Coordinates of C-alpha atoms and ligand atoms in Angstrom, one line a residue:
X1 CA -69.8 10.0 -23.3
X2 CA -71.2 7.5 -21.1
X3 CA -74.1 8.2 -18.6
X4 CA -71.8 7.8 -15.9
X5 CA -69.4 10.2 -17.1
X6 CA -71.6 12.8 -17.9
X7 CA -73.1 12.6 -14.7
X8 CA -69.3 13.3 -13.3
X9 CA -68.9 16.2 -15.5
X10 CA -72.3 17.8 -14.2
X11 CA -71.3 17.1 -10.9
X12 CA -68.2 18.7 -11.1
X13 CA -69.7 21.7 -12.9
X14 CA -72.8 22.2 -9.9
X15 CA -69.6 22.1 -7.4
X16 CA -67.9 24.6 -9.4
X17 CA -71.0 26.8 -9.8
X18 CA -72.3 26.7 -6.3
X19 CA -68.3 27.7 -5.3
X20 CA -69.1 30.9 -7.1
X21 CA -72.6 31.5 -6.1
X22 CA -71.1 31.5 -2.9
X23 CA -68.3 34.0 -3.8
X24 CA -70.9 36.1 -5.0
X25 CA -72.6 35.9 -1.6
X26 CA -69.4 36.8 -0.1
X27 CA -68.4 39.8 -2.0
X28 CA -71.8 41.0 -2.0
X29 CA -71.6 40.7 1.8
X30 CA -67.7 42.1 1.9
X31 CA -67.2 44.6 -1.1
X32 CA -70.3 46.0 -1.4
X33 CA -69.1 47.9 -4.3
X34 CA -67.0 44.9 -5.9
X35 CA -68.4 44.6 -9.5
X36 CA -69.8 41.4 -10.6
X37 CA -70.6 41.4 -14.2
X38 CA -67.6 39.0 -15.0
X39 CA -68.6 36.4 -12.3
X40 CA -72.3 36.6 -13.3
X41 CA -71.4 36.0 -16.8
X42 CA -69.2 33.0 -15.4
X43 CA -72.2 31.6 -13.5
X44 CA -74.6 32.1 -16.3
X45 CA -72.6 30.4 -18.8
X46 CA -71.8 27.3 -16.6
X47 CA -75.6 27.0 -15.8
X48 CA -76.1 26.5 -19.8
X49 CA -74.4 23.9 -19.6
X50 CA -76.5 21.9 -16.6
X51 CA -79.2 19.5 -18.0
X52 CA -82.4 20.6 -17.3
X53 CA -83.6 17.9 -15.2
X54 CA -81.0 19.4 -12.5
X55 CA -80.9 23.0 -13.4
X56 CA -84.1 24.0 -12.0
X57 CA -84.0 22.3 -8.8
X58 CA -80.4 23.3 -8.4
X59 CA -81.3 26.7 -8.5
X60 CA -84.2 26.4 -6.4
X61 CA -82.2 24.7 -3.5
X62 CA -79.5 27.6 -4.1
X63 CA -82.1 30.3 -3.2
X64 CA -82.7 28.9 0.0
X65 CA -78.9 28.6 1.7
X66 CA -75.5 28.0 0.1
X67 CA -76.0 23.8 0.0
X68 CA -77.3 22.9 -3.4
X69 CA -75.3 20.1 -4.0
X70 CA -73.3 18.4 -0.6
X71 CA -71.2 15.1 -0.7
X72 CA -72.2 12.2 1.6
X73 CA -70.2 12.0 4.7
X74 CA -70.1 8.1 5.9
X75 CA -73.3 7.3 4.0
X76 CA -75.6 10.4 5.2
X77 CA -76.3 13.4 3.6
X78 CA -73.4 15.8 5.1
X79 CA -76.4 18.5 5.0
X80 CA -79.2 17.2 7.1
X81 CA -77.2 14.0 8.1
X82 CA -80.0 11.7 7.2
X83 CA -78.6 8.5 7.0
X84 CA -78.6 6.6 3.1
X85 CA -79.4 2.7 2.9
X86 CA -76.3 0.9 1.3
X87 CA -77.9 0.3 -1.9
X88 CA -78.3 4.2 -2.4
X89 CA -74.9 5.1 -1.3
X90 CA -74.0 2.5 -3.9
X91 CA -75.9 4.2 -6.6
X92 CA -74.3 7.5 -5.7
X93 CA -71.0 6.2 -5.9
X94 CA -71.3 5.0 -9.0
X95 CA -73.5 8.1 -10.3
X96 CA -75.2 6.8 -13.2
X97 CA -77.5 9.9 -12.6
X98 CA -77.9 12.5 -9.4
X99 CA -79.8 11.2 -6.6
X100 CA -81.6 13.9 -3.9
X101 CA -81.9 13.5 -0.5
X102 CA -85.4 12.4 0.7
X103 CA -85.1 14.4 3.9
X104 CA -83.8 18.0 2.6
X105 CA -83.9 17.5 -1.6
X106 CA -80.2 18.7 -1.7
X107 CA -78.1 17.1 -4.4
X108 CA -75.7 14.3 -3.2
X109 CA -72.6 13.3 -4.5
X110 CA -69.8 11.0 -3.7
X111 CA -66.5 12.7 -2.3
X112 CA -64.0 11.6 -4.7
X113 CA -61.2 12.2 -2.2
X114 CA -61.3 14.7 0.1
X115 CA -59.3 15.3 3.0
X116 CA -61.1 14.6 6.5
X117 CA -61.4 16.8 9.6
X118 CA -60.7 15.3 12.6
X119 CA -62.6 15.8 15.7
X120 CA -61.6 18.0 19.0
X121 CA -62.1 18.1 22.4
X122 CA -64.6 19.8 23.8
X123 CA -63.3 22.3 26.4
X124 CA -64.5 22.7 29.8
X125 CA -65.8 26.2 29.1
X126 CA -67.7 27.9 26.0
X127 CA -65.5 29.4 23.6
X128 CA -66.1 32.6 22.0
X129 CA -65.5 34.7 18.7
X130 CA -62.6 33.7 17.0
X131 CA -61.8 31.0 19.8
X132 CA -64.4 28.9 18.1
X133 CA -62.6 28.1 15.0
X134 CA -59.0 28.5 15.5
X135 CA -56.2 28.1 18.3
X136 CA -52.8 29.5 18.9
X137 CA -51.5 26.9 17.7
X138 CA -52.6 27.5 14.0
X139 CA -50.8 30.9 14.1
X140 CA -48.2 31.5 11.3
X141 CA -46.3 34.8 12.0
X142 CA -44.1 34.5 8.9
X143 CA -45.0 31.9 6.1
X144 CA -41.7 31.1 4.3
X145 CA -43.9 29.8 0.9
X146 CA -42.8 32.1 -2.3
X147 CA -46.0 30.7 -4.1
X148 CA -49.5 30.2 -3.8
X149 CA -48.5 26.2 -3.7
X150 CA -46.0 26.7 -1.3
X151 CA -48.0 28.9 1.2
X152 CA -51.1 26.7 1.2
X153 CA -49.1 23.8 1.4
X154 CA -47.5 25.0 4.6
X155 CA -50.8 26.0 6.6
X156 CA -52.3 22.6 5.7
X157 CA -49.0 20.8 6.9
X158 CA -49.5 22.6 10.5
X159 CA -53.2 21.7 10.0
X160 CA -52.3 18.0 9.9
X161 CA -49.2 18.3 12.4
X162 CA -51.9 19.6 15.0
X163 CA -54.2 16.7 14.3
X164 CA -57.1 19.3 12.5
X165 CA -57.1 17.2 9.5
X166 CA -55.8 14.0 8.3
X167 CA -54.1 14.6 4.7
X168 CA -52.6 18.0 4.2
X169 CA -51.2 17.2 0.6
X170 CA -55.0 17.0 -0.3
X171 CA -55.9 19.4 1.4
X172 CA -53.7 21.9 -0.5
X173 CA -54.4 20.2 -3.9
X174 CA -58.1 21.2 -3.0
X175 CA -57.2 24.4 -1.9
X176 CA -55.5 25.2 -5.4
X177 CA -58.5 23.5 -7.7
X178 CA -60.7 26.7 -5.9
X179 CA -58.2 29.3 -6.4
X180 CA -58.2 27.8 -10.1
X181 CA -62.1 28.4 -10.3
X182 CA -61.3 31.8 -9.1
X183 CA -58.8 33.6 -6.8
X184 CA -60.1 34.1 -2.9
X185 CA -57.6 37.1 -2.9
X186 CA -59.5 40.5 -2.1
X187 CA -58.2 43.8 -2.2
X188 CA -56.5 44.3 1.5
X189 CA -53.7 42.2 0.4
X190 CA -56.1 39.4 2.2
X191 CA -56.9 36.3 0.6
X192 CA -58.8 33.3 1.9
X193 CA -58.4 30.0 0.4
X194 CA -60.5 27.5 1.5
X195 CA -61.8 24.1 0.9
X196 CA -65.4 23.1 1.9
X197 CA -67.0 19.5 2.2
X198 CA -63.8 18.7 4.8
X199 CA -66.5 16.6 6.9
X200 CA -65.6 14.6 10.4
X201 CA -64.0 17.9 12.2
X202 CA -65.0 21.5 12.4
X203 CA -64.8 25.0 10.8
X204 CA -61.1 25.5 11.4
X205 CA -58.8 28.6 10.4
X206 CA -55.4 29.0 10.5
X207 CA -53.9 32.2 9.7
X208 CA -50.2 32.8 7.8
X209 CA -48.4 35.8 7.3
X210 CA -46.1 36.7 4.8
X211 CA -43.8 39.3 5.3
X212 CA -43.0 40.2 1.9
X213 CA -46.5 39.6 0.1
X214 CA -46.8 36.9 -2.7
X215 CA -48.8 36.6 -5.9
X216 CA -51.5 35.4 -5.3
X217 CA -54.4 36.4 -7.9
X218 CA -55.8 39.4 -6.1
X219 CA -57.1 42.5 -7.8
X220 CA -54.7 44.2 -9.7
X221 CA -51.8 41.5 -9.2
X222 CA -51.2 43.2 -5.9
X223 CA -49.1 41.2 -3.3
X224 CA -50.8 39.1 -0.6
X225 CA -49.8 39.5 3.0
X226 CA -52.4 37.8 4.9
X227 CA -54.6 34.1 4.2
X228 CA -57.4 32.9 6.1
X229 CA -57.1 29.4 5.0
X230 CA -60.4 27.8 6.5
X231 CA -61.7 23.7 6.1
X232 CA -65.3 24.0 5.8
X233 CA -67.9 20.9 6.9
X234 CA -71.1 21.4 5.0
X235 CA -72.9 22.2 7.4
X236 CA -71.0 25.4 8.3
X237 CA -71.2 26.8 4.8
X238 CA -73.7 29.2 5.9
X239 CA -71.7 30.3 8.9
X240 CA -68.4 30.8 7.1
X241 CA -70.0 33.6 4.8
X242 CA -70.8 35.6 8.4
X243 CA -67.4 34.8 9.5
X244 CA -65.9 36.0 6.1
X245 CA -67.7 39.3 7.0
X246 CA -66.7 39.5 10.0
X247 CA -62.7 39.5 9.3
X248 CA -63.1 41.8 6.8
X249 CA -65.1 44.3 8.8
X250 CA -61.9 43.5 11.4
X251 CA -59.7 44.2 8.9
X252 CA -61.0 47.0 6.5
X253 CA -58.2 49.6 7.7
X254 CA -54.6 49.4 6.9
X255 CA -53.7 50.4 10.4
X256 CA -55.2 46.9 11.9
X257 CA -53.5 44.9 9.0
X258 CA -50.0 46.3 9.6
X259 CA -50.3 45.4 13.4
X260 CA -51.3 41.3 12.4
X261 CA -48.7 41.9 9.9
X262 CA -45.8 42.7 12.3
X263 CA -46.4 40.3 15.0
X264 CA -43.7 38.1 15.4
X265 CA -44.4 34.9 17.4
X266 CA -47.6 32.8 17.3
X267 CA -48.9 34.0 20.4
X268 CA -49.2 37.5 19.8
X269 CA -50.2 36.9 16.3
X270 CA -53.3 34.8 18.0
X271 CA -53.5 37.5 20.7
X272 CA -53.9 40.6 18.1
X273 CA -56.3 38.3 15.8
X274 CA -58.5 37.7 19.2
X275 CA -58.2 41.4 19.6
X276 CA -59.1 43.1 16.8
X277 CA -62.2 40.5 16.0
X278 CA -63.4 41.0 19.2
X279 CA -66.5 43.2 18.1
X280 CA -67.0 42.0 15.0
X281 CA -66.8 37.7 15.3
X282 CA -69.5 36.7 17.6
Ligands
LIG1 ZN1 -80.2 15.8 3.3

C-alpha cells in the first residue's frame, strides 16, 4: 500500500472510532444502564489497528472533548478555525501523512465530500430551546419512507428544499455510512441519525414521524417511530451530546412519545416538540 493510502485508511478508521467514542458518550449520558462491552470491544480493536505515531495523541485529544480528528472547512481547522497556509492545506489534501493543527493539536483531514450547511438569518430576537436548532418548517408528521434509505433520504430532501444544506443525496449517503458503523436507533422506538463535519451552517434538526415504525437497527429489531436526523458542524459536537440528553430525558415516557407520534400537521408536530422540550433543552 502506498503512504498515501495508508494514510486514507487511518483516517477513515480515527473517523470511525471517534463516531463511536462519541456513541459511547451518548449512551453513557442517555441509557445509563445500556451495556457496552460490545462497543468497547469494537473500539479497542479498531485502535490496534492505528499506527502508533497517531494513537497516542489521538487518544489524548479524545480525553479532552469529542474533536480528535476534524476536517478543514475552507482551509482552517473546522475546530479552532485557525486559518492553514496553502501549502499545508495542500499537504493535507493529498495526506501523505496526518498533519495537527498548530493552534489546538487536533488531527486534520481533508473532507472528501461532504455536504455543506448553509448559513441563516439571524432573527431579531434570541431564540430558545429547541428554537435554536430547528424550525416548523423541518417538521415531518408522517414520513412516507419504508426503509432506512428512504426515510433519511426524505428529511435531507426537506433539509435542502429549505435551503439548510446544499446536497441532500450526500447528505443521506453520509447519514447511512454512520448507521453502517452502528445503528443511532435506541430503545424508545427513537433513532437519531446524524452526520457531523456538515460545516458553513448550523446544528440543525429536523424531525420525521412514521406512523407505522420501520426497521431501522434498534435494540431488538423493534420498529422505529421517531428520527432526530441532525447536521453537525464541528464545532457543535460537544453541544449535540447535551442536546441528545436532553430529547431523551423529553422523551423517556411512552405517554410523550404517543402525543409527537399522533400529531398530524407540521405545526403542531413543532408545537408539541417545543412543548414537551421545554424543561429539558435549554
Ligand atoms: Zn485547530
Amino acid at each position: 500500500m502506498s503512504a498515501t493510502n495508508h494514510t486514507h485508511r487511518t483516517i477513515n478508521l480515527l473517523i470511525q472510532l471517534q463516531e463511536l467514542h462519541v456513541a459511547r458518550v451518548q449512551k453513557r449520558a442517555t441509557q445509563p444502564n445500556s451495556r457496552l462491552k460490545q462497543l468497547n470491544d469494537t473500539i479497542d480493536s479498531l485502535m490496534g489497528e492505528i499506527p502508533v505515531e497517531y494513537a497516542d495523541q489521538f487518544t489524548l485529544l479524545l480525553g479532552r472533548d469529542t474533536m480528535a480528528i476534524v476536517p478543514l472547512a475552507d482551509s482552517s481547522c473546522s475546530a479552532c478555525s485557525m486559518a492553514l497556509p496553502i501549502g499545508r492545506v495542500n499537504e493535507i489534501r493529498t495526506a501523505d501523512m496526518i498533519y495537527k493543527c498548530e493552534s489546538c493539536a487536533r488531527l486534520l483531514y481533508f473532507p472528501a465530500d461532504l455536504p455543506k450547511g448553509v448559513p441563516q438569518k439571524r432573527s431579531a430576537t434570541p431564540k430558545m430551546g429547541i428554537s435554536r436548532f430547528s424550525h416548523p418548517e423541518l417538521m415531518i408528521p408522517r414520513l412516507e419512507g419504508k426503509t432506512a434509505e428512504e426515510v433519511l433520504g426524505e428529511m435531507a430532501e426537506l433539509m435542502q428544499e429549505k435551503g439548510y444544506i446544499d446536497d441532500a443525496a450526500k447528505l443521506t449517503e453520509e447519514a447511512l455510512k454512520r448507521e453502517a458503523l452502528m445503528s443511532t436507533g435506541v430503545d424508545n422506538a427513537i433513532a437519531f441519525p446524524h452526520v457531523r463535519g456538515v460545516e458553513g451552517g448550523g446544528l440543525t434538526l429536523t424531525l420525521g414521524i412514521s406512523k407505522r415504525g420501520i426497521k431501522f437497527g434498534g435494540p431488538g429489531g423493534k420498529l422505529t417511530r421517531i428520527f432526530f436526523f441532525v447536521t453537525i458542524p464541528m464545532v457543535t459536537s460537544g453541544f449535540y451530546i447535551k442536546l441528545l440528553a436532553g430529547l431523551c430525558n423529553a422523551f423517556d415516557d411512552k405517554a410523550t412519545r404517543d402525543l409527537l407520534i399522533k400529531q398530524d400537521d407540521p405545526d403542531a408536530l413543532w408545537e408539541t416538540l417545543v412543548k414537551v422540550t421545554k424543561n429539558t433543552i435549554k
